[in-house]
Amino acid sequence: MKLLLRHPENFMVKNPLIEWVKGDARDQKAIDLLLEGCDIVISTLGQPKRREVNLQ
């Protein structure tokens, strides 16, 4: 299993079956590195946080 993490130092799960790649989902090079050797992808990406909008 591979995980893409912006801040891997905050990831507390230690398991020899988990490989992490430091990067951002908006960075194509990080995605390419993450997908190298993968057969299946499961994405849990969400929408960006909403910005406050002043409608006045």
mmCIF file of C-alpha atoms in Angstrom:
data_model
loop_
_atom_site.group_PDB
_atom_site.id
_atom_site.type_symbol
_atom_site.label_atom_id
_atom_site.label_comp_id
_atom_site.label_asym_id
_atom_site.label_seq_id
_atom_site.Cartn_x
_atom_site.Cartn_y
_atom_site.Cartn_z
ATOM 1 C CA MET A 1 0.000 0.000 0.000
ATOM 2 C CA LYS A 2 1.279 3.450 -0.877
ATOM 3 C CA LEU A 3 0.079 6.715 0.601
ATOM 4 C CA LEU A 4 0.647 10.253 -0.624
ATOM 5 C CA LEU A 5 1.236 12.468 2.401
ATOM 6 C CA ARG A 6 1.898 16.189 2.552
ATOM 7 C CA HIS A 7 3.230 15.832 6.092
ATOM 8 C CA PRO A 8 4.489 12.274 6.606
ATOM 9 C CA GLU A 9 6.089 13.287 9.905
ATOM 10 C CA ASN A 10 2.548 13.527 11.324
ATOM 11 C CA PHE A 11 1.571 10.029 10.150
ATOM 12 C CA MET A 12 1.734 7.827 13.228
ATOM 13 C CA VAL A 13 0.921 4.410 11.751
ATOM 14 C CA LYS A 14 4.031 2.243 11.444
ATOM 15 C CA ASN A 15 3.568 -0.816 9.279
ATOM 16 C CA PRO A 16 6.053 -2.506 6.926
ATOM 17 C CA LEU A 17 3.245 -2.935 4.371
ATOM 18 C CA ILE A 18 2.732 0.837 4.069
ATOM 19 C CA GLU A 19 5.014 2.912 1.879
ATOM 20 C CA TRP A 20 4.512 6.657 1.864
ATOM 21 C CA VAL A 21 5.477 9.281 -0.681
ATOM 22 C CA LYS A 22 5.848 12.883 0.446
ATOM 23 C CA GLY A 23 4.014 15.251 -1.839
ATOM 24 C CA ASP A 24 0.855 17.036 -2.808
ATOM 25 C CA ALA A 25 -1.962 15.671 -4.954
ATOM 26 C CA ARG A 26 -1.681 18.765 -7.162
ATOM 27 C CA ASP A 27 1.936 17.912 -8.035
ATOM 28 C CA GLN A 28 2.150 15.676 -11.107
ATOM 29 C CA LYS A 29 5.663 14.434 -10.233
ATOM 30 C CA ALA A 30 4.469 13.279 -6.797
ATOM 31 C CA ILE A 31 1.517 11.479 -8.385
ATOM 32 C CA ASP A 32 3.777 9.797 -10.951
ATOM 33 C CA LEU A 33 6.088 8.585 -8.187
ATOM 34 C CA LEU A 34 3.153 7.386 -6.108
ATOM 35 C CA LEU A 35 1.598 5.415 -8.976
ATOM 36 C CA GLU A 36 4.839 3.742 -10.042
ATOM 37 C CA GLY A 37 4.327 -0.010 -9.713
ATOM 38 C CA CYS A 38 0.669 0.274 -8.658
ATOM 39 C CA ASP A 39 -2.098 -1.828 -10.186
ATOM 40 C CA ILE A 40 -5.053 -0.283 -8.343
ATOM 41 C CA VAL A 41 -5.763 3.241 -7.085
ATOM 42 C CA ILE A 42 -8.167 4.237 -4.331
ATOM 43 C CA SER A 43 -8.546 7.982 -3.965
ATOM 44 C CA THR A 44 -9.878 9.683 -0.856
ATOM 45 C CA LEU A 45 -9.286 13.216 -2.071
ATOM 46 C CA GLY A 46 -11.875 15.707 -0.941
ATOM 47 C CA GLN A 47 -12.877 19.121 -2.126
ATOM 48 C CA PRO A 48 -10.728 22.088 -1.121
ATOM 49 C CA LYS A 49 -11.884 23.926 1.978
ATOM 50 C CA ARG A 50 -14.433 26.564 1.131
ATOM 51 C CA ARG A 51 -13.410 30.151 1.357
ATOM 52 C CA GLU A 52 -15.772 32.603 2.964
ATOM 53 C CA VAL A 53 -17.683 34.499 0.353
ATOM 54 C CA ASN A 54 -19.073 37.928 1.079
ATOM 55 C CA LEU A 55 -22.388 38.153 -0.788
ATOM 56 C CA GLN A 56 -23.156 41.728 0.260
#
